[in-house]
Each structure stands twice: as C-alpha cells, then as structure tokens.
Amino acid sequence: MISNALNSATSLISHAQQKANTAAQTIANLPVQAQEVGGSKDIGSADLFKPVLSLKEAELEVSAGAKIIKAHEKMLGSILDVKA
C-alpha cells in the first residue's frame, strides 16, 4: 500500500515530464510568424492552444505527484512515531 502510493507519484511525475517535453517540442517546431524575420506563415492561436494546455496539465500533474510524496512521507513518519 505504502510503496504503491510512492510508485504512483513517481509514475505521475515521469508521465508529466514526458508530456511537457512533447508539448515544448511541438511549440519549438511551430513556424515563425510571417511578420518576423525569416517567418514563413502566420500561426493561429489554435496551433498553440493544445501544447500550452499540455504544459499546464503537466505542471499540475507534477504538483499532484509532489503532494502525494509529501503525504507518503508524513504517513510514514506517523507510522514510525507510533511504532517507536
């Protein structure tokens, strides 16, 4: 039970890192807007919406994973206090 919480948290954080990397790569590969130097075409807000949303989701997932780890440590500390 205890190790499952920790495994879930680390898995969540790992998945969030992969999601953030994919979203960042998508944003980096978008063309530059036409009015900028070397620009090829205008990009619409729809092109940015999904990857930016994925970055925010990844941020929240990492935060949730960190909270799970903190709760795990607190619970483990409480168990040690009871046993001692």
CSV table of N, CA and C in Angstrom, one decimal:
chain,number,residue,atom,x,y,z
A,1,MET,N,0.8,-1.2,0.0
A,1,MET,CA,0.0,0.0,0.0
A,1,MET,C,0.9,1.3,0.0
A,2,ILE,N,1.9,1.3,0.9
A,2,ILE,CA,2.7,2.5,1.0
A,2,ILE,C,3.5,2.6,-0.2
A,3,SER,N,4.2,1.6,-0.7
A,3,SER,CA,5.0,1.7,-1.9
A,3,SER,C,4.2,2.0,-3.1
A,4,ASN,N,2.9,1.5,-3.1
A,4,ASN,CA,2.1,1.8,-4.3
A,4,ASN,C,1.8,3.3,-4.4
A,5,ALA,N,1.7,4.0,-3.3
A,5,ALA,CA,1.5,5.5,-3.4
A,5,ALA,C,2.7,6.2,-4.0
A,6,LEU,N,3.9,5.7,-3.5
A,6,LEU,CA,5.1,6.3,-4.0
A,6,LEU,C,5.4,6.0,-5.4
A,7,ASN,N,5.1,4.7,-5.8
A,7,ASN,CA,5.2,4.3,-7.2
A,7,ASN,C,4.2,5.1,-8.1
A,8,SER,N,3.0,5.3,-7.6
A,8,SER,CA,2.0,6.1,-8.4
A,8,SER,C,2.5,7.6,-8.6
A,9,ALA,N,3.1,8.1,-7.5
A,9,ALA,CA,3.5,9.5,-7.6
A,9,ALA,C,4.7,9.7,-8.5
A,10,THR,N,5.7,8.8,-8.5
A,10,THR,CA,6.8,8.9,-9.4
A,10,THR,C,6.4,8.6,-10.8
A,11,SER,N,5.4,7.7,-11.0
A,11,SER,CA,4.9,7.4,-12.4
A,11,SER,C,4.2,8.7,-12.9
A,12,LEU,N,3.4,9.3,-12.1
A,12,LEU,CA,2.7,10.5,-12.5
A,12,LEU,C,3.7,11.6,-12.8
A,13,ILE,N,4.7,11.8,-12.1
A,13,ILE,CA,5.7,12.9,-12.4
A,13,ILE,C,6.5,12.5,-13.6
A,14,SER,N,6.8,11.3,-13.8
A,14,SER,CA,7.5,10.9,-15.1
A,14,SER,C,6.6,11.1,-16.3
A,15,HIS,N,5.4,10.7,-16.2
A,15,HIS,CA,4.4,10.9,-17.3
A,15,HIS,C,4.3,12.4,-17.6
A,16,ALA,N,4.2,13.2,-16.6
A,16,ALA,CA,4.1,14.7,-16.7
A,16,ALA,C,5.3,15.3,-17.4
A,17,GLN,N,6.5,14.8,-17.1
A,17,GLN,CA,7.7,15.3,-17.7
A,17,GLN,C,7.7,14.9,-19.2
A,18,GLN,N,7.3,13.7,-19.5
A,18,GLN,CA,7.2,13.4,-21.0
A,18,GLN,C,6.2,14.2,-21.7
A,19,LYS,N,5.0,14.5,-21.0
A,19,LYS,CA,4.0,15.4,-21.6
A,19,LYS,C,4.6,16.8,-21.9
A,20,ALA,N,5.3,17.3,-20.9
A,20,ALA,CA,5.9,18.6,-21.0
A,20,ALA,C,6.9,18.7,-22.1
A,21,ASN,N,7.8,17.7,-22.2
A,21,ASN,CA,8.8,17.6,-23.3
A,21,ASN,C,8.1,17.6,-24.7
A,22,THR,N,7.1,16.8,-24.8
A,22,THR,CA,6.4,16.7,-26.1
A,22,THR,C,5.8,18.0,-26.5
A,23,ALA,N,5.1,18.7,-25.5
A,23,ALA,CA,4.5,20.0,-25.7
A,23,ALA,C,5.5,21.0,-26.1
A,24,ALA,N,6.6,21.0,-25.4
A,24,ALA,CA,7.7,22.0,-25.6
A,24,ALA,C,8.3,21.8,-27.0
A,25,GLN,N,8.4,20.6,-27.4
A,25,GLN,CA,9.0,20.3,-28.7
A,25,GLN,C,8.0,20.7,-29.8
A,26,THR,N,6.7,20.5,-29.6
A,26,THR,CA,5.7,21.0,-30.5
A,26,THR,C,5.7,22.5,-30.7
A,27,ILE,N,5.8,23.2,-29.6
A,27,ILE,CA,5.9,24.7,-29.7
A,27,ILE,C,7.1,25.1,-30.4
A,28,ALA,N,8.3,24.5,-30.1
A,28,ALA,CA,9.5,24.9,-30.7
A,28,ALA,C,9.5,24.6,-32.2
A,29,ASN,N,8.8,23.6,-32.7
A,29,ASN,CA,8.7,23.3,-34.1
A,29,ASN,C,7.7,24.1,-34.9
A,30,LEU,N,6.9,25.0,-34.2
A,30,LEU,CA,6.0,25.8,-34.9
A,30,LEU,C,6.7,26.8,-35.8
A,31,PRO,N,6.2,27.1,-36.9
A,31,PRO,CA,6.8,28.1,-37.8
A,31,PRO,C,6.8,29.5,-37.1
A,32,VAL,N,7.7,30.4,-37.5
A,32,VAL,CA,7.7,31.7,-37.1
A,32,VAL,C,6.7,32.5,-37.8
A,33,GLN,N,6.1,33.5,-37.2
A,33,GLN,CA,5.0,34.3,-37.9
A,33,GLN,C,5.6,35.1,-39.0
A,34,ALA,N,4.8,35.3,-40.0
A,34,ALA,CA,5.2,35.9,-41.3
A,34,ALA,C,5.9,37.3,-41.1
A,35,GLN,N,5.4,38.1,-40.1
A,35,GLN,CA,6.0,39.5,-40.0
A,35,GLN,C,7.3,39.5,-39.3
A,36,GLU,N,7.7,38.3,-38.7
A,36,GLU,CA,9.0,38.2,-38.1
A,36,GLU,C,10.1,37.9,-39.1
A,37,VAL,N,11.4,38.2,-38.8
A,37,VAL,CA,12.5,37.9,-39.7
A,37,VAL,C,12.5,36.4,-40.0
A,38,GLY,N,12.5,36.0,-41.3
A,38,GLY,CA,12.6,34.6,-41.6
A,38,GLY,C,11.3,33.9,-41.5
A,39,GLY,N,10.2,34.6,-41.2
A,39,GLY,CA,8.9,34.0,-41.0
A,39,GLY,C,8.4,33.4,-42.3
A,40,SER,N,7.7,32.3,-42.1
A,40,SER,CA,7.1,31.6,-43.3
A,40,SER,C,5.6,31.7,-43.4
A,41,LYS,N,4.9,31.7,-42.3
A,41,LYS,CA,3.5,31.8,-42.3
A,41,LYS,C,3.0,32.2,-41.0
A,42,ASP,N,1.7,32.6,-40.9
A,42,ASP,CA,1.1,33.0,-39.7
A,42,ASP,C,0.7,31.8,-39.0
A,43,ILE,N,0.9,31.7,-37.7
A,43,ILE,CA,0.4,30.6,-36.9
A,43,ILE,C,-0.8,31.1,-36.1
A,44,GLY,N,-1.8,30.3,-36.0
A,44,GLY,CA,-3.0,30.6,-35.3
A,44,GLY,C,-2.9,30.3,-33.8
A,45,SER,N,-3.8,30.9,-33.1
A,45,SER,CA,-3.9,30.5,-31.7
A,45,SER,C,-4.2,29.1,-31.4
A,46,ALA,N,-4.9,28.5,-32.4
A,46,ALA,CA,-5.3,27.1,-32.2
A,46,ALA,C,-4.1,26.2,-32.3
A,47,ASP,N,-3.0,26.6,-33.0
A,47,ASP,CA,-1.8,25.8,-33.1
A,47,ASP,C,-1.1,25.8,-31.7
A,48,LEU,N,-1.2,26.8,-31.0
A,48,LEU,CA,-0.6,26.9,-29.7
A,48,LEU,C,-1.4,26.4,-28.5
A,49,PHE,N,-2.7,26.4,-28.7
A,49,PHE,CA,-3.6,26.1,-27.6
A,49,PHE,C,-3.3,24.7,-27.0
A,50,LYS,N,-3.3,23.7,-27.8
A,50,LYS,CA,-3.1,22.3,-27.2
A,50,LYS,C,-1.8,22.1,-26.5
A,51,PRO,N,-0.7,22.5,-27.1
A,51,PRO,CA,0.6,22.3,-26.4
A,51,PRO,C,0.7,23.1,-25.1
A,52,VAL,N,0.2,24.4,-25.1
A,52,VAL,CA,0.3,25.2,-23.9
A,52,VAL,C,-0.6,24.6,-22.8
A,53,LEU,N,-1.8,24.1,-23.2
A,53,LEU,CA,-2.7,23.4,-22.3
A,53,LEU,C,-2.0,22.1,-21.7
A,54,SER,N,-1.2,21.4,-22.6
A,54,SER,CA,-0.5,20.2,-22.1
A,54,SER,C,0.6,20.6,-21.1
A,55,LEU,N,1.2,21.7,-21.3
A,55,LEU,CA,2.3,22.2,-20.4
A,55,LEU,C,1.6,22.5,-19.0
A,56,LYS,N,0.5,23.1,-19.0
A,56,LYS,CA,-0.2,23.4,-17.8
A,56,LYS,C,-0.7,22.1,-17.1
A,57,GLU,N,-1.2,21.2,-17.9
A,57,GLU,CA,-1.6,19.9,-17.3
A,57,GLU,C,-0.4,19.2,-16.6
A,58,ALA,N,0.8,19.3,-17.3
A,58,ALA,CA,2.0,18.6,-16.8
A,58,ALA,C,2.4,19.3,-15.5
A,59,GLU,N,2.3,20.6,-15.4
A,59,GLU,CA,2.6,21.3,-14.2
A,59,GLU,C,1.7,20.9,-13.0
A,60,LEU,N,0.4,20.8,-13.3
A,60,LEU,CA,-0.5,20.3,-12.3
A,60,LEU,C,-0.2,18.9,-11.8
A,61,GLU,N,0.1,18.0,-12.8
A,61,GLU,CA,0.4,16.6,-12.5
A,61,GLU,C,1.7,16.5,-11.6
A,62,VAL,N,2.7,17.3,-11.9
A,62,VAL,CA,3.9,17.2,-11.1
A,62,VAL,C,3.6,17.7,-9.7
A,63,SER,N,2.8,18.8,-9.6
A,63,SER,CA,2.4,19.3,-8.3
A,63,SER,C,1.6,18.2,-7.5
A,64,ALA,N,0.7,17.5,-8.2
A,64,ALA,CA,-0.1,16.5,-7.5
A,64,ALA,C,0.9,15.3,-7.1
A,65,GLY,N,1.8,15.0,-7.9
A,65,GLY,CA,2.8,13.9,-7.6
A,65,GLY,C,3.6,14.3,-6.3
A,66,ALA,N,4.0,15.6,-6.3
A,66,ALA,CA,4.8,16.1,-5.2
A,66,ALA,C,4.0,16.0,-3.9
A,67,LYS,N,2.7,16.4,-4.0
A,67,LYS,CA,1.8,16.3,-2.8
A,67,LYS,C,1.6,14.9,-2.3
A,68,ILE,N,1.5,14.0,-3.3
A,68,ILE,CA,1.4,12.5,-2.9
A,68,ILE,C,2.7,12.1,-2.2
A,69,ILE,N,3.8,12.5,-2.6
A,69,ILE,CA,5.1,12.1,-2.0
A,69,ILE,C,5.2,12.7,-0.6
A,70,LYS,N,4.8,14.0,-0.4
A,70,LYS,CA,4.8,14.6,0.9
A,70,LYS,C,3.8,13.9,1.8
A,71,ALA,N,2.6,13.5,1.3
A,71,ALA,CA,1.7,12.8,2.2
A,71,ALA,C,2.2,11.4,2.6
A,72,HIS,N,2.9,10.8,1.6
A,72,HIS,CA,3.5,9.5,1.9
A,72,HIS,C,4.6,9.6,3.0
A,73,GLU,N,5.4,10.6,2.9
A,73,GLU,CA,6.4,10.8,3.9
A,73,GLU,C,5.8,11.1,5.3
A,74,LYS,N,4.8,11.9,5.3
A,74,LYS,CA,4.1,12.3,6.5
A,74,LYS,C,3.5,11.0,7.2
A,75,MET,N,2.8,10.2,6.3
A,75,MET,CA,2.2,9.0,6.8
A,75,MET,C,3.3,8.0,7.3
A,76,LEU,N,4.4,7.9,6.6
A,76,LEU,CA,5.5,7.0,7.0
A,76,LEU,C,6.1,7.5,8.4
A,77,GLY,N,6.2,8.8,8.5
A,77,GLY,CA,6.7,9.4,9.8
A,77,GLY,C,5.7,9.1,10.9
A,78,SER,N,4.4,9.2,10.7
A,78,SER,CA,3.4,8.9,11.7
A,78,SER,C,3.5,7.4,12.1
A,79,ILE,N,3.7,6.5,11.1
A,79,ILE,CA,3.8,5.1,11.4
A,79,ILE,C,5.0,4.9,12.3
A,80,LEU,N,6.1,5.5,12.0
A,80,LEU,CA,7.4,5.3,12.8
A,80,LEU,C,7.2,5.9,14.2
A,81,ASP,N,6.5,7.0,14.3
A,81,ASP,CA,6.2,7.5,15.6
A,81,ASP,C,5.4,6.6,16.5
A,82,VAL,N,4.4,6.0,15.9
A,82,VAL,CA,3.5,5.0,16.6
A,82,VAL,C,4.3,3.8,17.0
A,83,LYS,N,5.2,3.3,16.1
A,83,LYS,CA,5.9,2.1,16.4
A,83,LYS,C,7.0,2.3,17.5
A,84,ALA,N,7.5,3.6,17.6
A,84,ALA,CA,8.6,3.9,18.5
A,84,ALA,C,8.2,4.1,19.9
